[in-house]
CSV table of C-alpha atoms in Angstrom, one decimal:
chain,number,residue,atom,x,y,z
A,547,MET,CA,-92.0,-36.0,232.2
A,548,THR,CA,-89.7,-37.4,229.6
A,549,GLU,CA,-86.9,-39.7,230.8
A,550,PHE,CA,-84.1,-40.6,228.5
A,551,ASP,CA,-80.3,-41.3,228.2
A,552,VAL,CA,-77.8,-38.7,227.1
A,553,LEU,CA,-74.1,-38.8,226.4
A,554,LEU,CA,-71.7,-37.0,228.7
A,555,GLU,CA,-69.5,-35.5,226.1
A,556,ARG,CA,-67.3,-33.6,228.4
A,557,LYS,CA,-66.8,-32.9,232.1
A,558,GLU,CA,-64.6,-29.9,232.9
A,559,ILE,CA,-63.7,-28.0,236.0
A,560,ILE,CA,-64.7,-24.4,235.5
A,561,ALA,CA,-64.2,-23.1,239.1
A,562,ALA,CA,-62.9,-24.5,242.4
A,563,GLY,CA,-65.2,-27.4,243.2
A,564,VAL,CA,-67.5,-26.8,240.2
A,565,ALA,CA,-67.8,-29.2,237.2
A,566,ARG,CA,-69.6,-28.3,234.0
A,567,LEU,CA,-71.2,-31.3,232.2
A,568,THR,CA,-71.9,-31.1,228.4
A,569,LEU,CA,-74.7,-33.5,227.5
A,570,ARG,CA,-75.8,-34.6,224.0
A,571,HIS,CA,-78.2,-37.0,222.5
A,572,PRO,CA,-76.3,-40.2,221.8
A,573,GLY,CA,-77.8,-40.3,218.2
A,574,GLY,CA,-77.2,-36.6,217.5
A,575,GLU,CA,-80.9,-35.8,217.7
A,576,PRO,CA,-82.2,-32.4,219.0
A,577,LEU,CA,-82.7,-32.3,222.7
A,578,PRO,CA,-85.9,-31.1,224.3
A,579,THR,CA,-86.7,-27.4,224.3
A,580,TRP,CA,-86.3,-25.3,227.5
A,581,GLU,CA,-86.4,-21.8,228.7
A,582,PRO,CA,-84.2,-19.8,231.2
A,583,GLY,CA,-84.7,-21.1,234.7
A,584,ALA,CA,-85.3,-24.7,233.8
A,585,HIS,CA,-83.6,-27.7,235.3
A,586,ILE,CA,-83.2,-31.4,234.6
A,587,ASP,CA,-83.2,-34.4,237.0
A,588,VAL,CA,-80.1,-36.4,236.8
A,589,ILE,CA,-80.8,-40.0,237.8
A,590,LEU,CA,-77.7,-41.7,239.3
A,591,PRO,CA,-77.1,-45.5,238.9
A,592,ASP,CA,-78.1,-46.2,242.5
A,593,GLY,CA,-81.5,-44.5,241.9
A,594,MET,CA,-80.6,-41.2,243.6
A,595,VAL,CA,-82.1,-38.2,241.8
A,596,ARG,CA,-80.6,-34.7,241.8
A,597,GLN,CA,-81.8,-31.5,240.1
A,598,TYR,CA,-79.4,-29.3,238.2
A,599,SER,CA,-80.2,-26.0,236.5
A,600,LEU,CA,-79.5,-25.7,232.8
A,601,CYS,CA,-76.9,-23.0,232.2
A,602,GLY,CA,-76.3,-23.1,228.5
A,603,ASP,CA,-78.1,-21.6,225.5
A,604,PRO,CA,-81.8,-22.5,225.1
A,605,ALA,CA,-81.5,-22.0,221.3
A,606,ASP,CA,-78.8,-24.7,221.0
A,607,ARG,CA,-80.7,-28.0,221.0
A,608,SER,CA,-77.6,-30.0,220.2
A,609,ALA,CA,-76.4,-29.9,223.9
A,610,MET,CA,-77.4,-29.2,227.4
A,611,HIS,CA,-75.1,-27.9,230.1
A,612,VAL,CA,-75.3,-28.1,233.9
A,613,ALA,CA,-72.7,-27.0,236.5
A,614,VAL,CA,-72.4,-29.1,239.7
A,615,LEU,CA,-70.8,-28.0,242.9
A,616,ASN,CA,-69.0,-30.7,244.8
A,617,GLU,CA,-70.7,-30.4,248.2
A,618,PRO,CA,-68.7,-32.4,250.9
A,619,ASN,CA,-71.7,-32.3,253.3
A,620,SER,CA,-74.3,-33.3,250.7
A,621,ARG,CA,-76.1,-36.7,250.5
A,622,GLY,CA,-73.6,-37.9,247.9
A,623,GLY,CA,-75.1,-36.8,244.5
A,624,SER,CA,-72.6,-34.1,243.7
A,625,ARG,CA,-69.7,-36.2,245.0
A,626,TYR,CA,-70.8,-39.0,242.7
A,627,VAL,CA,-70.9,-36.7,239.7
A,628,HIS,CA,-67.5,-35.3,240.5
A,629,GLU,CA,-65.8,-38.6,241.3
A,630,GLN,CA,-67.5,-41.2,239.1
A,631,PHE,CA,-68.9,-39.4,236.0
A,632,ALA,CA,-66.4,-39.5,233.0
A,633,ASP,CA,-66.4,-38.4,229.4
A,634,GLY,CA,-68.3,-40.8,227.3
A,635,ASP,CA,-70.6,-42.1,230.0
A,636,SER,CA,-74.3,-42.6,229.5
A,637,VAL,CA,-76.4,-40.4,231.9
A,638,ARG,CA,-80.1,-40.9,232.6
A,639,ILE,CA,-82.0,-37.6,232.8
A,640,ARG,CA,-85.6,-36.5,233.2
A,641,GLY,CA,-87.1,-33.2,232.1
A,642,PRO,CA,-86.5,-30.4,231.5
A,643,ARG,CA,-89.0,-28.6,233.8
A,644,ASN,CA,-89.2,-25.0,234.9
A,645,ASN,CA,-90.2,-23.8,238.4
A,646,PHE,CA,-88.2,-20.5,238.0
A,647,PRO,CA,-89.4,-18.9,234.8
A,648,LEU,CA,-88.3,-15.5,233.6
A,649,VAL,CA,-91.2,-13.0,233.3
A,650,ASP,CA,-91.2,-10.7,230.3
A,651,VAL,CA,-90.7,-7.2,231.8
A,652,PRO,CA,-88.5,-4.1,230.9
A,653,ARG,CA,-86.2,-4.4,233.9
A,654,TYR,CA,-84.7,-6.9,236.3
A,655,ARG,CA,-82.4,-7.2,239.3
A,656,PHE,CA,-80.5,-10.5,239.7
A,657,ILE,CA,-78.8,-11.8,242.8
A,658,ALA,CA,-76.7,-15.0,243.0
A,659,GLY,CA,-74.8,-16.7,245.7
A,660,GLY,CA,-72.3,-19.4,244.8
A,661,ILE,CA,-73.6,-22.1,242.5
A,662,GLY,CA,-76.9,-20.2,242.5
A,663,ILE,CA,-75.5,-18.4,239.4
A,664,THR,CA,-76.3,-21.4,237.2
A,665,PRO,CA,-80.1,-20.7,236.5
A,666,LEU,CA,-79.3,-17.0,236.1
A,667,VAL,CA,-76.8,-17.4,233.3
A,668,PRO,CA,-79.3,-18.0,230.5
A,669,MET,CA,-81.6,-15.3,232.1
A,670,LEU,CA,-78.9,-12.7,231.8
A,671,ALA,CA,-78.4,-13.7,228.1
A,672,ALA,CA,-82.1,-13.4,227.4
A,673,ALA,CA,-82.4,-10.0,229.1
A,674,HIS,CA,-79.4,-8.7,227.3
A,675,GLU,CA,-80.7,-10.0,224.0
A,676,ARG,CA,-84.0,-8.1,224.5
A,677,GLY,CA,-82.1,-4.9,225.4
A,678,VAL,CA,-83.9,-4.4,228.7
A,679,GLU,CA,-82.4,-2.9,231.9
A,680,TRP,CA,-80.8,-5.3,234.4
A,681,GLN,CA,-78.0,-5.7,236.9
A,682,LEU,CA,-76.5,-8.7,238.6
A,683,LEU,CA,-75.0,-8.9,242.1
A,684,TYR,CA,-72.9,-12.1,242.4
A,685,GLY,CA,-71.3,-13.3,245.6
A,686,GLY,CA,-69.1,-16.3,246.5
A,687,ARG,CA,-66.6,-17.4,249.0
A,688,THR,CA,-63.6,-16.7,246.8
A,689,ARG,CA,-63.1,-15.4,243.2
A,690,THR,CA,-61.7,-18.8,242.1
A,691,ALA,CA,-64.8,-20.6,243.4
A,692,MET,CA,-67.2,-18.3,241.4
A,693,ALA,CA,-68.3,-20.1,238.2
A,694,PHE,CA,-68.9,-18.0,235.1
A,695,ALA,CA,-67.6,-14.8,236.9
A,696,GLU,CA,-65.0,-13.8,234.3
A,697,GLN,CA,-67.2,-14.8,231.4
A,698,LEU,CA,-70.1,-12.7,232.7
A,699,ARG,CA,-67.9,-9.6,233.3
A,700,ASP,CA,-66.3,-10.0,229.8
A,701,SER,CA,-69.8,-10.3,228.2
A,702,TYR,CA,-71.7,-7.6,230.2
A,703,GLY,CA,-69.2,-5.3,231.8
A,704,ASP,CA,-70.4,-3.1,234.7
A,705,ARG,CA,-73.9,-4.6,234.7
A,706,VAL,CA,-72.2,-7.5,236.6
A,707,ILE,CA,-71.0,-6.8,240.2
A,708,ILE,CA,-68.6,-9.5,241.4
A,709,CYS,CA,-68.2,-9.7,245.2
A,710,PRO,CA,-65.9,-12.5,246.5
A,711,GLN,CA,-66.5,-12.6,250.3
A,712,ASP,CA,-62.8,-12.8,251.1
A,713,GLU,CA,-62.3,-9.5,249.3
A,714,THR,CA,-65.4,-7.5,249.8
A,715,GLY,CA,-67.3,-9.2,252.7
A,716,LEU,CA,-71.0,-10.1,252.6
A,717,LEU,CA,-73.2,-8.9,249.8
A,718,ASP,CA,-74.5,-5.3,250.4
A,719,LEU,CA,-78.1,-6.1,249.4
A,720,PRO,CA,-79.6,-2.9,250.7
A,721,SER,CA,-77.3,-0.8,248.5
A,722,PHE,CA,-78.0,-3.0,245.5
A,723,LEU,CA,-81.7,-2.7,245.8
A,724,LYS,CA,-82.2,0.8,247.1
A,725,ASP,CA,-82.3,2.4,243.7
A,726,ALA,CA,-84.3,-0.3,242.0
A,727,GLU,CA,-87.6,1.0,240.7
A,728,PRO,CA,-90.6,-0.3,242.7
A,729,GLY,CA,-92.1,-3.3,241.1
A,730,THR,CA,-88.9,-4.5,239.5
A,731,PRO,CA,-88.7,-8.3,239.5
A,732,VAL,CA,-85.8,-9.6,241.6
A,733,TYR,CA,-84.5,-13.0,240.8
A,734,CYS,CA,-82.4,-14.7,243.5
A,735,CYS,CA,-80.8,-18.1,243.8
A,736,GLY,CA,-78.2,-19.3,246.3
A,737,PRO,CA,-77.9,-20.5,249.9
A,738,GLU,CA,-80.7,-20.1,252.4
A,739,PRO,CA,-79.3,-17.2,254.4
A,740,LEU,CA,-79.0,-15.1,251.2
A,741,LEU,CA,-82.6,-15.9,250.1
A,742,THR,CA,-83.9,-15.1,253.6
A,743,ALA,CA,-82.1,-11.8,253.6
A,744,VAL,CA,-83.5,-10.8,250.2
A,745,GLU,CA,-87.0,-11.8,251.3
A,746,GLN,CA,-86.8,-9.3,254.1
A,747,LEU,CA,-85.8,-6.5,251.7
A,748,TRP,CA,-88.0,-6.9,248.7
A,749,PRO,CA,-91.8,-7.4,248.3
A,750,ARG,CA,-92.7,-11.0,247.9
A,751,GLU,CA,-95.0,-10.3,245.0
A,752,HIS,CA,-92.0,-9.1,242.9
A,753,LEU,CA,-89.5,-11.6,244.2
A,754,HIS,CA,-88.6,-14.8,242.5
A,755,VAL,CA,-86.3,-17.3,244.4
A,756,GLU,CA,-85.1,-20.8,243.8
A,757,ARG,CA,-84.1,-22.9,246.8
A,758,PHE,CA,-81.6,-25.8,247.0
A,759,THR,CA,-82.8,-26.8,250.4
A,760,PRO,CA,-86.3,-27.2,251.9
A,761,VAL,CA,-87.9,-24.7,254.2
A,762,ALA,CA,-87.9,-26.1,257.8
A,763,ASP,CA,-91.2,-27.9,258.4
A,764,THR,CA,-92.5,-26.9,261.9
A,765,GLY,CA,-96.2,-27.4,261.2
A,766,GLU,CA,-98.4,-29.8,263.1
A,767,ARG,CA,-98.8,-33.2,261.5
A,768,THR,CA,-102.3,-34.9,261.8
A,769,ALA,CA,-103.9,-37.7,259.9
A,770,PHE,CA,-106.3,-37.1,257.0
A,771,GLU,CA,-107.9,-38.8,254.0
A,772,VAL,CA,-107.0,-38.5,250.3
A,773,GLU,CA,-109.3,-39.5,247.5
A,774,LEU,CA,-107.4,-40.3,244.3
A,775,THR,CA,-109.8,-39.9,241.4
A,776,GLN,CA,-107.8,-41.6,238.6
A,777,SER,CA,-106.8,-44.6,240.8
A,778,GLY,CA,-110.3,-44.9,242.4
A,779,ARG,CA,-108.7,-45.2,245.8
A,780,THR,CA,-109.2,-43.4,249.1
A,781,LEU,CA,-106.2,-43.6,251.4
A,782,ARG,CA,-105.7,-42.7,255.1
A,783,ILE,CA,-102.5,-40.5,255.4
A,784,PRO,CA,-101.1,-41.1,258.9
A,785,ALA,CA,-99.5,-38.3,260.9
A,786,GLY,CA,-96.1,-39.8,260.5
A,787,LYS,CA,-96.1,-40.3,256.7
A,788,SER,CA,-96.4,-38.1,253.6
A,789,ILE,CA,-99.1,-38.4,250.9
A,790,LEU,CA,-96.3,-39.6,248.6
A,791,GLU,CA,-95.1,-42.3,250.9
A,792,THR,CA,-98.6,-43.6,251.5
A,793,ILE,CA,-99.5,-43.6,247.8
A,794,GLU,CA,-96.3,-45.5,247.0
A,795,GLU,CA,-97.0,-48.1,249.7
A,796,ALA,CA,-100.4,-48.6,248.2
A,797,GLY,CA,-98.7,-49.6,245.0
A,798,ILE,CA,-99.7,-46.6,243.0
A,799,ALA,CA,-96.9,-45.2,240.7
A,800,VAL,CA,-96.3,-41.5,240.9
A,801,LEU,CA,-93.3,-39.4,239.7
A,802,SER,CA,-91.1,-38.0,242.5
A,803,SER,CA,-87.6,-36.8,242.8
A,804,CYS,CA,-86.3,-34.6,245.7
A,805,ARG,CA,-88.9,-35.7,248.2
A,806,GLU,CA,-88.4,-32.5,250.1
A,807,GLY,CA,-90.6,-29.9,248.3
A,808,THR,CA,-87.9,-28.2,246.2
A,809,CYS,CA,-88.1,-29.7,242.7
A,810,GLY,CA,-91.8,-29.8,241.8
A,811,THR,CA,-91.8,-33.3,240.2
A,812,CYS,CA,-94.6,-34.7,242.4
A,813,GLU,CA,-96.9,-31.7,241.9
A,814,ALA,CA,-100.5,-32.9,241.9
A,815,VAL,CA,-103.8,-31.2,240.9
A,816,VAL,CA,-106.1,-30.6,243.9
A,817,LEU,CA,-109.8,-31.0,243.0
A,818,ASP,CA,-111.3,-30.5,246.5
A,819,GLY,CA,-110.1,-29.6,249.9
A,820,THR,CA,-107.5,-27.2,251.2
A,821,PRO,CA,-103.8,-28.1,251.1
A,822,ASP,CA,-101.4,-27.2,253.9
A,823,HIS,CA,-98.5,-26.1,251.7
A,824,ARG,CA,-95.0,-26.9,253.1
A,825,ASP,CA,-93.0,-26.8,249.9
A,826,SER,CA,-90.3,-24.3,248.8
A,827,LEU,CA,-91.7,-23.7,245.3
A,828,LEU,CA,-95.2,-22.3,245.1
A,829,THR,CA,-95.7,-18.5,245.2
A,830,GLU,CA,-98.2,-17.0,247.7
A,831,GLU,CA,-100.7,-16.6,244.8
A,832,GLU,CA,-100.3,-20.2,243.8
A,833,ARG,CA,-100.8,-21.4,247.4
A,834,ALA,CA,-103.9,-19.2,247.8
A,835,ALA,CA,-105.4,-20.8,244.6
A,836,CYS,CA,-105.2,-24.2,246.2
A,837,ASP,CA,-105.3,-26.0,242.9
A,838,THR,CA,-102.0,-27.8,243.1
A,839,MET,CA,-99.7,-29.2,245.8
A,840,MET,CA,-96.4,-31.0,246.3
A,841,ILE,CA,-97.4,-34.4,247.8
A,842,CYS,CA,-93.9,-35.2,249.1
A,843,VAL,CA,-94.2,-32.6,251.9
A,844,SER,CA,-97.5,-30.8,251.9
A,845,ARG,CA,-100.5,-32.0,253.9
A,846,SER,CA,-104.2,-31.1,254.4
A,847,GLN,CA,-105.8,-28.3,256.4
A,848,GLY,CA,-109.0,-30.3,256.7
A,849,PRO,CA,-110.0,-34.0,257.1
A,850,ARG,CA,-110.0,-34.7,253.3
A,851,LEU,CA,-108.4,-33.9,250.0
A,852,VAL,CA,-109.3,-35.0,246.5
A,853,LEU,CA,-106.4,-35.3,244.1
A,854,GLU,CA,-106.2,-36.0,240.4
A,855,LEU,CA,-104.0,-39.1,240.8
């Protein structure tokens, strides 16, 4: 993935606890192309890497926009962005990449919780431009904390249902989905309780979710071997370490970012063996294909894997 510096042209507060960053190429050159659902990695000065969804216009290659929620209980990435980033700073980024692509169909349902609205903003614009049927259900703790809420209502009217929890309570997911035509793709992004609730209501084959946090890993951890075809090495992966950690300790350079199975940076091609998938990204169909895996969290179902690394 491409890694480069951009100029933070402007940081602005667009909702309670939410800062939008406008990023441009320092030389005025066009930025990389991207499609709705894509994110970038922001690489902080201490080496911390965080993923933020692009929420601007894919057609505008002069700038990229991300919106960052200041999470007081996070590991410090969002706090650094809010407290240390300033207009004019140079910011190191990587990407874009897309683990949450918008399929081309005649109708959609979108569900967002809190900052989960960010990847959906360009999706709504794309769906509206194509003239297809769609609706958005958008919930948040308070109206003032819901980024883009007024903008979306002004742009799309009644297609957007705004539900601040302190005014309307929890999202009424069954009512929102009950009249959706079977097979309609549902796109959902937000906190884990929301994603879990939607997964219980809509068929997984027509559900597209993006998670901020990893799925709890309760699987058994046993040792196995990994053959790396490009490096010409075979490594023993102990029960207490990941494939990624073991590869790094062997001095082999691999790209990684979240290290918890949510970003897709460390995805590796599987040439032989059966992965034990423990990520939050791959669909059931992708898992069944057994041709890629996230080496930061996933393991092996058998004694050996062969990876194209």
